[in-house]
Amino acid sequence: LYVGTYRSQPDEGARDARPIVLRVIEVAPPAGHRRALYSEMRHDGPDGELYRQSLLVFDDDPGRTANRMTALGFADRALAARRPEDPALVASGRLATTPALASGCAMRFAREGEGFLGRIDRDSCVITGKRGDRRHLEAETLLRTGAIEQLERGYDPDGKLLFGNAGGVRYVWPRLP
């Protein structure tokens, strides 16, 4: 359900009211993972300015009770952006990855209706922000046939909302044909 191309509405999480295109492509996984997806977000369209990219890897633990997904970053973002032309780039070891978030920030997916709901718990996901401050992150991703719904929020150690939708409403990314 995750693989595909999606487009946000201009007012749904986009910077300066610019829509974002999210593209998720299956790639050969690195050692120790059963599945991997390359994910990128671009402003204004599929060839627009690169906003965010990651390698989403899924655990290889047969005793799991939910699918666990960890986001990795890339040491060379320009090389990673060429990834669609070379689906084995990550598995080959030619593209170094780094953890995108702290170890407690893995997303756990469980079936919900016809889709899957993933969550990152803000009590276990604690990072150091760009300004050196500690932040607690929470996220939800609902994978459906026709769309992805996402919510990301950050809090200071006292629980004050720093970013994200205060009402907990997920952004809807309709799937493009």
Tab-separated table of N, CA and C in Angstrom:
chain	number	residue	atom	x	y	z
A	1	LEU	N	0.805	-1.210	0.000
A	1	LEU	CA	0.000	0.000	0.000
A	1	LEU	C	0.844	1.268	0.000
A	2	TYR	N	2.073	1.186	0.470
A	2	TYR	CA	2.890	2.398	0.634
A	2	TYR	C	3.460	2.895	-0.693
A	3	VAL	N	3.844	1.971	-1.574
A	3	VAL	CA	4.492	2.348	-2.825
A	3	VAL	C	3.523	3.121	-3.706
A	4	GLY	N	3.984	4.269	-4.216
A	4	GLY	CA	3.150	5.075	-5.100
A	4	GLY	C	3.582	6.526	-5.073
A	5	THR	N	2.802	7.361	-5.757
A	5	THR	CA	3.056	8.794	-5.802
A	5	THR	C	1.824	9.508	-5.273
A	6	TYR	N	2.043	10.493	-4.415
A	6	TYR	CA	0.976	11.201	-3.716
A	6	TYR	C	1.234	12.702	-3.813
A	7	ARG	N	0.167	13.498	-3.689
A	7	ARG	CA	0.322	14.953	-3.758
A	7	ARG	C	-0.491	15.596	-2.646
A	8	SER	N	0.171	16.469	-1.872
A	8	SER	CA	-0.532	17.195	-0.811
A	8	SER	C	-1.300	18.362	-1.408
A	9	GLN	N	-2.265	18.838	-0.669
A	9	GLN	CA	-2.935	20.084	-1.026
A	9	GLN	C	-1.999	21.220	-0.622
A	10	PRO	N	-2.071	22.372	-1.270
A	10	PRO	CA	-1.141	23.460	-0.949
A	10	PRO	C	-1.156	23.884	0.516
A	11	ASP	N	-2.273	23.734	1.218
A	11	ASP	CA	-2.345	24.182	2.606
A	11	ASP	C	-2.122	23.047	3.603
A	12	GLU	N	-1.771	21.858	3.159
A	12	GLU	CA	-1.630	20.725	4.059
A	12	GLU	C	-0.167	20.378	4.300
A	13	GLY	N	0.470	21.131	5.160
A	13	GLY	CA	1.837	20.827	5.545
A	13	GLY	C	2.881	21.346	4.588
A	14	ALA	N	2.453	22.003	3.545
A	14	ALA	CA	3.404	22.503	2.554
A	14	ALA	C	3.951	23.855	2.971
A	15	ARG	N	5.213	24.073	2.663
A	15	ARG	CA	5.870	25.337	2.982
A	15	ARG	C	5.405	26.413	1.992
A	16	ASP	N	5.070	27.586	2.496
A	16	ASP	CA	4.671	28.715	1.657
A	16	ASP	C	3.515	28.358	0.730
A	17	ALA	N	2.589	27.522	1.197
A	17	ALA	CA	1.414	27.105	0.428
A	17	ALA	C	1.798	26.459	-0.903
A	18	ARG	N	2.934	25.777	-0.937
A	18	ARG	CA	3.371	25.040	-2.127
A	18	ARG	C	3.040	23.568	-1.925
A	19	PRO	N	2.394	22.942	-2.887
A	19	PRO	CA	2.098	21.517	-2.732
A	19	PRO	C	3.383	20.696	-2.736
A	20	ILE	N	3.299	19.514	-2.143
A	20	ILE	CA	4.433	18.596	-2.082
A	20	ILE	C	4.026	17.288	-2.746
A	21	VAL	N	4.912	16.750	-3.567
A	21	VAL	CA	4.717	15.435	-4.147
A	21	VAL	C	5.570	14.447	-3.348
A	22	LEU	N	4.932	13.397	-2.880
A	22	LEU	CA	5.590	12.323	-2.145
A	22	LEU	C	5.666	11.115	-3.074
A	23	ARG	N	6.876	10.598	-3.264
A	23	ARG	CA	7.071	9.419	-4.106
A	23	ARG	C	7.740	8.350	-3.255
A	24	VAL	N	7.167	7.139	-3.278
A	24	VAL	CA	7.690	6.010	-2.513
A	24	VAL	C	7.923	4.859	-3.488
A	25	ILE	N	9.159	4.367	-3.535
A	25	ILE	CA	9.576	3.345	-4.492
A	25	ILE	C	10.228	2.192	-3.744
A	26	GLU	N	9.897	0.969	-4.104
A	26	GLU	CA	10.555	-0.187	-3.496
A	26	GLU	C	11.977	-0.311	-4.045
A	27	VAL	N	12.924	-0.587	-3.146
A	27	VAL	CA	14.326	-0.762	-3.522
A	27	VAL	C	14.849	-2.046	-2.878
A	28	ALA	N	15.974	-2.532	-3.375
A	28	ALA	CA	16.614	-3.692	-2.772
A	28	ALA	C	17.074	-3.306	-1.368
A	29	PRO	N	16.716	-4.082	-0.352
A	29	PRO	CA	17.050	-3.700	1.028
A	29	PRO	C	18.519	-3.929	1.368
A	30	PRO	N	19.036	-3.115	2.290
A	30	PRO	CA	20.382	-3.374	2.802
A	30	PRO	C	20.359	-4.625	3.686
A	31	ALA	N	21.514	-5.167	3.981
A	31	ALA	CA	21.616	-6.369	4.812
A	31	ALA	C	20.922	-6.144	6.155
A	32	GLY	N	20.210	-7.171	6.618
A	32	GLY	CA	19.551	-7.114	7.914
A	32	GLY	C	18.126	-6.603	7.865
A	33	HIS	N	17.631	-6.286	6.682
A	33	HIS	CA	16.258	-5.799	6.551
A	33	HIS	C	15.542	-6.602	5.481
A	34	ARG	N	14.263	-6.863	5.723
A	34	ARG	CA	13.517	-7.679	4.769
A	34	ARG	C	12.925	-6.874	3.642
A	35	ARG	N	12.773	-5.551	3.841
A	35	ARG	CA	12.172	-4.708	2.810
A	35	ARG	C	12.682	-3.289	2.990
A	36	ALA	N	12.792	-2.555	1.871
A	36	ALA	CA	13.211	-1.156	1.937
A	36	ALA	C	12.463	-0.345	0.887
A	37	LEU	N	12.159	0.889	1.253
A	37	LEU	CA	11.494	1.824	0.364
A	37	LEU	C	12.281	3.128	0.331
A	38	TYR	N	12.460	3.681	-0.860
A	38	TYR	CA	13.039	5.017	-0.993
A	38	TYR	C	11.867	5.978	-1.013
A	39	SER	N	11.945	7.030	-0.191
A	39	SER	CA	10.873	8.017	-0.088
A	39	SER	C	11.463	9.401	-0.294
A	40	GLU	N	10.793	10.186	-1.141
A	40	GLU	CA	11.230	11.574	-1.303
A	40	GLU	C	10.019	12.480	-1.417
A	41	MET	N	10.199	13.699	-0.900
A	41	MET	CA	9.192	14.746	-1.016
A	41	MET	C	9.818	15.892	-1.792
A	42	ARG	N	9.064	16.403	-2.763
A	42	ARG	CA	9.538	17.523	-3.575
A	42	ARG	C	8.455	18.585	-3.639
A	43	HIS	N	8.880	19.843	-3.523
A	43	HIS	CA	7.953	20.958	-3.669
A	43	HIS	C	7.523	21.100	-5.122
A	44	ASP	N	6.267	21.428	-5.339
A	44	ASP	CA	5.718	21.856	-6.629
A	44	ASP	C	5.621	20.787	-7.706
A	45	GLY	N	6.041	19.579	-7.492
A	45	GLY	CA	5.912	18.547	-8.514
A	45	GLY	C	7.036	17.535	-8.440
A	46	PRO	N	6.975	16.481	-9.254
A	46	PRO	CA	7.960	15.397	-9.167
A	46	PRO	C	9.392	15.804	-9.499
A	47	ASP	N	9.572	16.898	-10.204
A	47	ASP	CA	10.922	17.371	-10.519
A	47	ASP	C	11.286	18.631	-9.748
A	48	GLY	N	10.475	18.984	-8.754
A	48	GLY	CA	10.683	20.210	-7.997
A	48	GLY	C	11.818	20.100	-6.990
A	49	GLU	N	11.940	21.132	-6.195
A	49	GLU	CA	12.990	21.226	-5.170
A	49	GLU	C	12.840	20.096	-4.149
A	50	LEU	N	13.943	19.372	-3.910
A	50	LEU	CA	13.938	18.275	-2.954
A	50	LEU	C	13.750	18.830	-1.545
A	51	TYR	N	12.742	18.344	-0.845
A	51	TYR	CA	12.415	18.806	0.501
A	51	TYR	C	12.901	17.807	1.547
A	52	ARG	N	12.609	16.531	1.356
A	52	ARG	CA	12.981	15.499	2.331
A	52	ARG	C	13.138	14.180	1.588
A	53	GLN	N	14.097	13.390	2.005
A	53	GLN	CA	14.262	12.052	1.434
A	53	GLN	C	14.725	11.112	2.529
A	54	SER	N	14.352	9.843	2.401
A	54	SER	CA	14.771	8.857	3.388
A	54	SER	C	14.687	7.457	2.805
A	55	LEU	N	15.379	6.564	3.464
A	55	LEU	CA	15.276	5.144	3.183
A	55	LEU	C	14.465	4.563	4.333
A	56	LEU	N	13.352	3.962	4.019
A	56	LEU	CA	12.480	3.364	5.020
A	56	LEU	C	12.754	1.870	5.031
A	57	VAL	N	13.313	1.364	6.125
A	57	VAL	CA	13.661	-0.050	6.209
A	57	VAL	C	12.748	-0.744	7.207
A	58	PHE	N	12.406	-1.975	6.886
A	58	PHE	CA	11.509	-2.766	7.728
A	58	PHE	C	12.289	-3.883	8.379
A	59	ASP	N	11.938	-4.193	9.625
A	59	ASP	CA	12.696	-5.144	10.427
A	59	ASP	C	12.665	-6.545	9.823
A	60	ASP	N	13.560	-7.364	10.337
A	60	ASP	CA	13.660	-8.749	9.898
A	60	ASP	C	13.519	-9.668	11.105
A	61	ASP	N	12.697	-9.268	12.070
A	61	ASP	CA	12.515	-10.009	13.300
A	61	ASP	C	11.290	-10.918	13.182
A	62	PRO	N	11.479	-12.228	13.098
A	62	PRO	CA	10.327	-13.123	12.930
A	62	PRO	C	9.396	-13.135	14.142
A	63	GLY	N	9.858	-12.691	15.309
A	63	GLY	CA	9.027	-12.682	16.507
A	63	GLY	C	8.229	-11.403	16.692
A	64	ARG	N	8.240	-10.532	15.694
A	64	ARG	CA	7.571	-9.245	15.840
A	64	ARG	C	6.054	-9.405	15.956
A	65	THR	N	5.442	-8.437	16.578
A	65	THR	CA	3.983	-8.400	16.666
A	65	THR	C	3.422	-7.285	15.801
A	66	ALA	N	4.281	-6.455	15.257
A	66	ALA	CA	3.873	-5.393	14.329
A	66	ALA	C	5.055	-5.145	13.394
A	67	ASN	N	4.781	-4.649	12.209
A	67	ASN	CA	5.854	-4.295	11.290
A	67	ASN	C	6.530	-3.032	11.794
A	68	ARG	N	7.843	-3.076	11.955
A	68	ARG	CA	8.590	-1.935	12.467
A	68	ARG	C	9.382	-1.299	11.332
A	69	MET	N	9.182	0.009	11.147
A	69	MET	CA	9.849	0.750	10.084
A	69	MET	C	10.751	1.803	10.704
A	70	THR	N	11.989	1.862	10.232
A	70	THR	CA	12.958	2.846	10.684
A	70	THR	C	13.351	3.711	9.493
A	71	ALA	N	13.415	5.019	9.707
A	71	ALA	CA	13.824	5.949	8.649
A	71	ALA	C	15.325	6.195	8.748
A	72	LEU	N	15.994	6.087	7.607
A	72	LEU	CA	17.420	6.376	7.519
A	72	LEU	C	17.624	7.555	6.584
A	73	GLY	N	18.657	8.335	6.846
A	73	GLY	CA	19.032	9.433	5.970
A	73	GLY	C	20.179	8.997	5.077
A	74	PHE	N	20.580	9.873	4.177
A	74	PHE	CA	21.646	9.560	3.228
A	74	PHE	C	22.824	10.488	3.430
A	75	ALA	N	24.028	9.929	3.377
A	75	ALA	CA	25.238	10.739	3.469
A	75	ALA	C	25.396	11.609	2.225
A	76	ASP	N	24.954	11.114	1.070
A	76	ASP	CA	25.058	11.845	-0.191
A	76	ASP	C	23.651	12.000	-0.773
A	77	ARG	N	23.003	13.119	-0.474
A	77	ARG	CA	21.609	13.334	-0.909
A	77	ARG	C	21.477	13.387	-2.427
A	78	ALA	N	22.452	13.957	-3.116
A	78	ALA	CA	22.376	14.049	-4.579
A	78	ALA	C	22.425	12.656	-5.204
A	79	LEU	N	23.302	11.795	-4.691
A	79	LEU	CA	23.379	10.430	-5.197
A	79	LEU	C	22.089	9.680	-4.883
A	80	ALA	N	21.558	9.874	-3.697
A	80	ALA	CA	20.314	9.206	-3.313
A	80	ALA	C	19.156	9.645	-4.199
A	81	ALA	N	19.127	10.895	-4.603
A	81	ALA	CA	18.054	11.401	-5.462
A	81	ALA	C	18.063	10.729	-6.833
A	82	ARG	N	19.179	10.139	-7.234
A	82	ARG	CA	19.256	9.391	-8.492
A	82	ARG	C	18.752	7.965	-8.328
A	83	ARG	N	18.410	7.578	-7.133
A	83	ARG	CA	18.030	6.224	-6.775
A	83	ARG	C	17.020	5.561	-7.715
A	84	PRO	N	16.021	6.233	-8.221
A	84	PRO	CA	15.060	5.539	-9.084
A	84	PRO	C	15.695	4.881	-10.310
A	85	GLU	N	16.830	5.392	-10.767
A	85	GLU	CA	17.493	4.794	-11.917
A	85	GLU	C	18.349	3.583	-11.526
A	86	ASP	N	18.594	3.385	-10.232
A	86	ASP	CA	19.453	2.293	-9.776
A	86	ASP	C	18.844	1.658	-8.527
A	87	PRO	N	17.874	0.743	-8.694
A	87	PRO	CA	17.185	0.192	-7.532
A	87	PRO	C	18.059	-0.611	-6.579
A	88	ALA	N	19.267	-1.012	-6.992
A	88	ALA	CA	20.153	-1.788	-6.113
A	88	ALA	C	21.215	-0.922	-5.447
A	89	LEU	N	21.133	0.391	-5.598
A	89	LEU	CA	22.157	1.297	-5.088
A	89	LEU	C	22.394	1.127	-3.594
A	90	VAL	N	21.338	1.055	-2.805
A	90	VAL	CA	21.484	0.925	-1.351
A	90	VAL	C	22.051	-0.446	-0.989
A	91	ALA	N	21.480	-1.492	-1.553
A	91	ALA	CA	21.925	-2.847	-1.220
A	91	ALA	C	23.376	-3.075	-1.616
A	92	SER	N	23.848	-2.366	-2.636
A	92	SER	CA	25.221	-2.548	-3.106
A	92	SER	C	26.257	-1.973	-2.144
A	93	GLY	N	25.818	-1.124	-1.228
A	93	GLY	CA	26.737	-0.495	-0.292
A	93	GLY	C	27.395	0.762	-0.838
A	94	ARG	N	27.025	1.190	-2.046
A	94	ARG	CA	27.621	2.390	-2.643
A	94	ARG	C	27.007	3.676	-2.099
A	95	LEU	N	25.926	3.560	-1.358
A	95	LEU	CA	25.258	4.734	-0.811
A	95	LEU	C	25.158	4.575	0.705
A	96	ALA	N	25.929	5.351	1.446
A	96	ALA	CA	25.942	5.249	2.900
A	96	ALA	C	24.675	5.854	3.490
A	97	THR	N	24.145	5.205	4.514
A	97	THR	CA	22.970	5.715	5.224
A	97	THR	C	23.339	6.012	6.673
A	98	THR	N	22.555	6.882	7.275
A	98	THR	CA	22.722	7.250	8.681
A	98	THR	C	21.343	7.252	9.330
A	99	PRO	N	21.248	6.974	10.631
A	99	PRO	CA	19.936	7.053	11.278
A	99	PRO	C	19.362	8.467	11.138
A	100	ALA	N	18.102	8.562	10.712
A	100	ALA	CA	17.459	9.866	10.569
A	100	ALA	C	16.973	10.389	11.914
A	101	LEU	N	16.624	9.481	12.814
A	101	LEU	CA	16.106	9.849	14.132
A	101	LEU	C	16.730	8.941	15.188
A	102	ALA	N	16.442	9.212	16.444
A	102	ALA	CA	16.949	8.407	17.553
A	102	ALA	C	16.377	6.990	17.495
A	103	SER	N	17.012	6.068	18.207
A	103	SER	CA	16.615	4.656	18.151
A	103	SER	C	15.182	4.416	18.617
A	104	GLY	N	14.629	5.240	19.470
A	104	GLY	CA	13.262	5.064	19.947
A	104	GLY	C	12.200	5.596	18.997
A	105	CYS	N	12.621	5.980	17.793
A	105	CYS	CA	11.708	6.637	16.855
A	105	CYS	C	11.247	5.747	15.713
A	106	ALA	N	11.318	4.442	15.879
A	106	ALA	CA	10.812	3.544	14.845
A	106	ALA	C	9.289	3.603	14.833
A	107	MET	N	8.713	3.486	13.643
A	107	MET	CA	7.254	3.470	13.505
A	107	MET	C	6.796	2.023	13.482
A	108	ARG	N	5.756	1.741	14.257
A	108	ARG	CA	5.199	0.385	14.304
A	108	ARG	C	3.835	0.391	13.627
A	109	PHE	N	3.687	-0.496	12.637
A	109	PHE	CA	2.447	-0.592	11.867
A	109	PHE	C	1.643	-1.803	12.301
A	110	ALA	N	0.332	-1.626	12.365
A	110	ALA	CA	-0.602	-2.723	12.612
A	110	ALA	C	-1.774	-2.548	11.650
A	111	ARG	N	-2.392	-3.647	11.291
A	111	ARG	CA	-3.529	-3.581	10.376
A	111	ARG	C	-4.664	-2.778	11.013
A	112	GLU	N	-5.271	-1.927	10.191
A	112	GLU	CA	-6.464	-1.175	10.608
A	112	GLU	C	-7.420	-1.174	9.427
A	113	GLY	N	-8.484	-1.935	9.543
A	113	GLY	CA	-9.439	-2.055	8.452
A	113	GLY	C	-8.760	-2.638	7.221
A	114	GLU	N	-8.880	-1.947	6.092
A	114	GLU	CA	-8.272	-2.390	4.834
A	114	GLU	C	-6.852	-1.848	4.665
A	115	GLY	N	-6.348	-1.139	5.658
A	115	GLY	CA	-5.025	-0.533	5.553
A	115	GLY	C	-4.157	-0.856	6.748
A	116	PHE	N	-3.171	0.010	6.985
A	116	PHE	CA	-2.253	-0.149	8.114
A	116	PHE	C	-2.057	1.208	8.776
A	117	LEU	N	-2.033	1.219	10.112
A	117	LEU	CA	-1.777	2.433	10.867
A	117	LEU	C	-0.444	2.288	11.580
A	118	GLY	N	0.463	3.253	11.318
A	118	GLY	CA	1.765	3.267	11.967
A	118	GLY	C	1.833	4.398	12.971
A	119	ARG	N	2.549	4.149	14.063
A	119	ARG	CA	2.682	5.169	15.104
A	119	ARG	C	4.117	5.230	15.621
A	120	ILE	N	4.536	6.466	15.917
A	120	ILE	CA	5.760	6.714	16.675
A	120	ILE	C	5.301	7.356	17.976
A	121	ASP	N	5.718	6.778	19.091
A	121	ASP	CA	5.296	7.234	20.416
A	121	ASP	C	6.198	8.365	20.905
A	122	ARG	N	5.589	9.464	21.312
A	122	ARG	CA	6.386	10.617	21.728
A	122	ARG	C	7.145	10.382	23.031
A	123	ASP	N	6.738	9.414	23.833
A	123	ASP	CA	7.485	9.122	25.053
A	123	ASP	C	8.805	8.412	24.753
A	124	SER	N	8.856	7.655	23.654
A	124	SER	CA	10.085	6.924	23.327
A	124	SER	C	10.929	7.620	22.254
A	125	CYS	N	10.351	8.578	21.531
A	125	CYS	CA	11.078	9.256	20.457
A	125	CYS	C	11.519	10.638	20.934
A	126	VAL	N	12.764	10.714	21.382
A	126	VAL	CA	13.323	11.965	21.891
A	126	VAL	C	14.572	12.271	21.068
A	127	ILE	N	14.616	13.481	20.518
A	127	ILE	CA	15.745	13.881	19.678
A	127	ILE	C	16.329	15.190	20.194
A	128	THR	N	17.493	15.525	19.685
A	128	THR	CA	18.081	16.837	19.916
A	128	THR	C	17.825	17.661	18.668
A	129	GLY	N	17.138	18.800	18.833
A	129	GLY	CA	16.811	19.666	17.709
A	129	GLY	C	18.032	20.387	17.164
A	130	LYS	N	17.846	21.076	16.063
A	130	LYS	CA	18.945	21.802	15.427
A	130	LYS	C	19.525	22.882	16.327
A	131	ARG	N	18.740	23.374	17.268
A	131	ARG	CA	19.209	24.415	18.204
A	131	ARG	C	19.763	23.816	19.500
A	132	GLY	N	19.890	22.485	19.530
A	132	GLY	CA	20.424	21.830	20.715
A	132	GLY	C	19.390	21.511	21.773
A	133	ASP	N	18.124	21.799	21.529
A	133	ASP	CA	17.065	21.527	22.498
A	133	ASP	C	16.519	20.105	22.339
A	134	ARG	N	16.027	19.549	23.442
A	134	ARG	CA	15.428	18.209	23.401
A	134	ARG	C	13.987	18.329	22.941
A	135	ARG	N	13.586	17.416	22.059
A	135	ARG	CA	12.228	17.412	21.516
A	135	ARG	C	11.673	15.994	21.535
A	136	HIS	N	10.409	15.915	21.823
A	136	HIS	CA	9.689	14.652	21.753
A	136	HIS	C	8.863	14.676	20.468
A	137	LEU	N	8.997	13.628	19.658
A	137	LEU	CA	8.277	13.556	18.394
A	137	LEU	C	7.236	12.457	18.445
A	138	GLU	N	6.100	12.732	17.804
A	138	GLU	CA	5.101	11.692	17.611
A	138	GLU	C	4.637	11.762	16.165
A	139	ALA	N	4.237	10.623	15.646
A	139	ALA	CA	3.775	10.591	14.262
A	139	ALA	C	2.766	9.472	14.094
A	140	GLU	N	1.885	9.671	13.122
A	140	GLU	CA	0.939	8.644	12.689
A	140	GLU	C	0.953	8.630	11.170
A	141	THR	N	0.915	7.439	10.603
A	141	THR	CA	0.779	7.270	9.159
A	141	THR	C	-0.266	6.197	8.919
A	142	LEU	N	-1.319	6.554	8.200
A	142	LEU	CA	-2.363	5.604	7.837
A	142	LEU	C	-2.232	5.325	6.350
A	143	LEU	N	-1.969	4.072	6.011
A	143	LEU	CA	-1.842	3.657	4.617
A	143	LEU	C	-3.184	3.097	4.168
A	144	ARG	N	-3.761	3.721	3.141
A	144	ARG	CA	-5.023	3.263	2.561
A	144	ARG	C	-4.817	3.062	1.067
A	145	THR	N	-5.748	2.418	0.406
A	145	THR	CA	-5.630	2.168	-1.029
A	145	THR	C	-5.500	3.456	-1.825
A	146	GLY	N	-6.303	4.471	-1.523
A	146	GLY	CA	-6.324	5.685	-2.329
A	146	GLY	C	-5.549	6.855	-1.771
A	147	ALA	N	-4.930	6.697	-0.599
A	147	ALA	CA	-4.251	7.842	0.012
A	147	ALA	C	-3.371	7.391	1.168
A	148	ILE	N	-2.502	8.304	1.552
A	148	ILE	CA	-1.749	8.186	2.804
A	148	ILE	C	-2.189	9.364	3.670
A	149	GLU	N	-2.391	9.103	4.954
A	149	GLU	CA	-2.694	10.174	5.895
A	149	GLU	C	-1.550	10.242	6.898
A	150	GLN	N	-1.053	11.457	7.149
A	150	GLN	CA	0.094	11.597	8.048
A	150	GLN	C	-0.105	12.741	9.039
A	151	LEU	N	0.459	12.528	10.214
A	151	LEU	CA	0.498	13.546	11.257
A	151	LEU	C	1.873	13.481	11.897
A	152	GLU	N	2.538	14.614	12.003
A	152	GLU	CA	3.814	14.708	12.715
A	152	GLU	C	3.723	15.883	13.671
A	153	ARG	N	4.104	15.652	14.923
A	153	ARG	CA	4.100	16.740	15.908
A	153	ARG	C	5.337	16.642	16.786
A	154	GLY	N	5.807	17.808	17.232
A	154	GLY	CA	6.948	17.869	18.126
A	154	GLY	C	6.598	18.662	19.375
A	155	TYR	N	7.162	18.251	20.502
A	155	TYR	CA	6.877	18.862	21.796
A	155	TYR	C	8.169	19.152	22.535
A	156	ASP	N	8.145	20.178	23.379
A	156	ASP	CA	9.287	20.395	24.263
A	156	ASP	C	9.156	19.435	25.446
A	157	PRO	N	10.177	19.339	26.326
A	157	PRO	CA	10.111	18.385	27.447
A	157	PRO	C	8.932	18.614	28.398
A	158	ASP	N	8.361	19.819	28.400
A	158	ASP	CA	7.206	20.101	29.258
A	158	ASP	C	5.879	19.790	28.583
A	159	GLY	N	5.915	19.296	27.342
A	159	GLY	CA	4.691	18.929	26.639
A	159	GLY	C	4.088	20.033	25.788
A	160	LYS	N	4.786	21.176	25.664
A	160	LYS	CA	4.283	22.268	24.833
A	160	LYS	C	4.488	21.920	23.358
A	161	LEU	N	3.429	22.084	22.557
A	161	LEU	CA	3.502	21.792	21.132
A	161	LEU	C	4.429	22.784	20.442
A	162	LEU	N	5.437	22.265	19.731
A	162	LEU	CA	6.387	23.101	18.998
A	162	LEU	C	6.026	23.201	17.526
A	163	PHE	N	5.518	22.113	16.958
A	163	PHE	CA	5.085	22.113	15.560
A	163	PHE	C	4.088	20.991	15.347
A	164	GLY	N	3.345	21.105	14.266
A	164	GLY	CA	2.360	20.090	13.916
A	164	GLY	C	0.949	20.570	14.202
A	165	ASN	N	-0.002	19.771	13.808
A	165	ASN	CA	-1.416	20.098	13.929
A	165	ASN	C	-1.877	19.910	15.378
A	166	ALA	N	-2.263	21.001	16.015
A	166	ALA	CA	-2.663	20.953	17.427
A	166	ALA	C	-3.874	20.048	17.650
A	167	GLY	N	-4.772	19.973	16.671
A	167	GLY	CA	-5.983	19.166	16.815
A	167	GLY	C	-5.789	17.689	16.511
A	168	GLY	N	-4.595	17.295	16.068
A	168	GLY	CA	-4.330	15.888	15.787
A	168	GLY	C	-4.924	15.401	14.477
A	169	VAL	N	-5.283	16.318	13.593
A	169	VAL	CA	-5.851	15.944	12.300
A	169	VAL	C	-4.719	15.560	11.347
A	170	ARG	N	-4.845	14.390	10.733
A	170	ARG	CA	-3.821	13.939	9.797
A	170	ARG	C	-3.979	14.642	8.446
A	171	TYR	N	-2.850	14.958	7.807
A	171	TYR	CA	-2.852	15.473	6.436
A	171	TYR	C	-3.158	14.313	5.502
A	172	VAL	N	-3.947	14.575	4.469
A	172	VAL	CA	-4.307	13.544	3.500
A	172	VAL	C	-3.527	13.787	2.214
A	173	TRP	N	-2.827	12.758	1.776
A	173	TRP	CA	-2.057	12.767	0.529
A	173	TRP	C	-2.754	11.836	-0.443
A	174	PRO	N	-3.614	12.333	-1.340
A	174	PRO	CA	-4.265	11.436	-2.313
A	174	PRO	C	-3.230	10.798	-3.242
A	175	ARG	N	-3.475	9.533	-3.566
A	175	ARG	CA	-2.605	8.795	-4.491
A	175	ARG	C	-2.848	9.312	-5.903
A	176	LEU	N	-1.760	9.553	-6.637
A	176	LEU	CA	-1.874	9.976	-8.033
A	176	LEU	C	-1.918	8.737	-8.920
A	177	PRO	N	-2.604	8.846	-10.070
A	177	PRO	CA	-2.666	7.686	-10.978
A	177	PRO	C	-1.298	7.377	-11.570
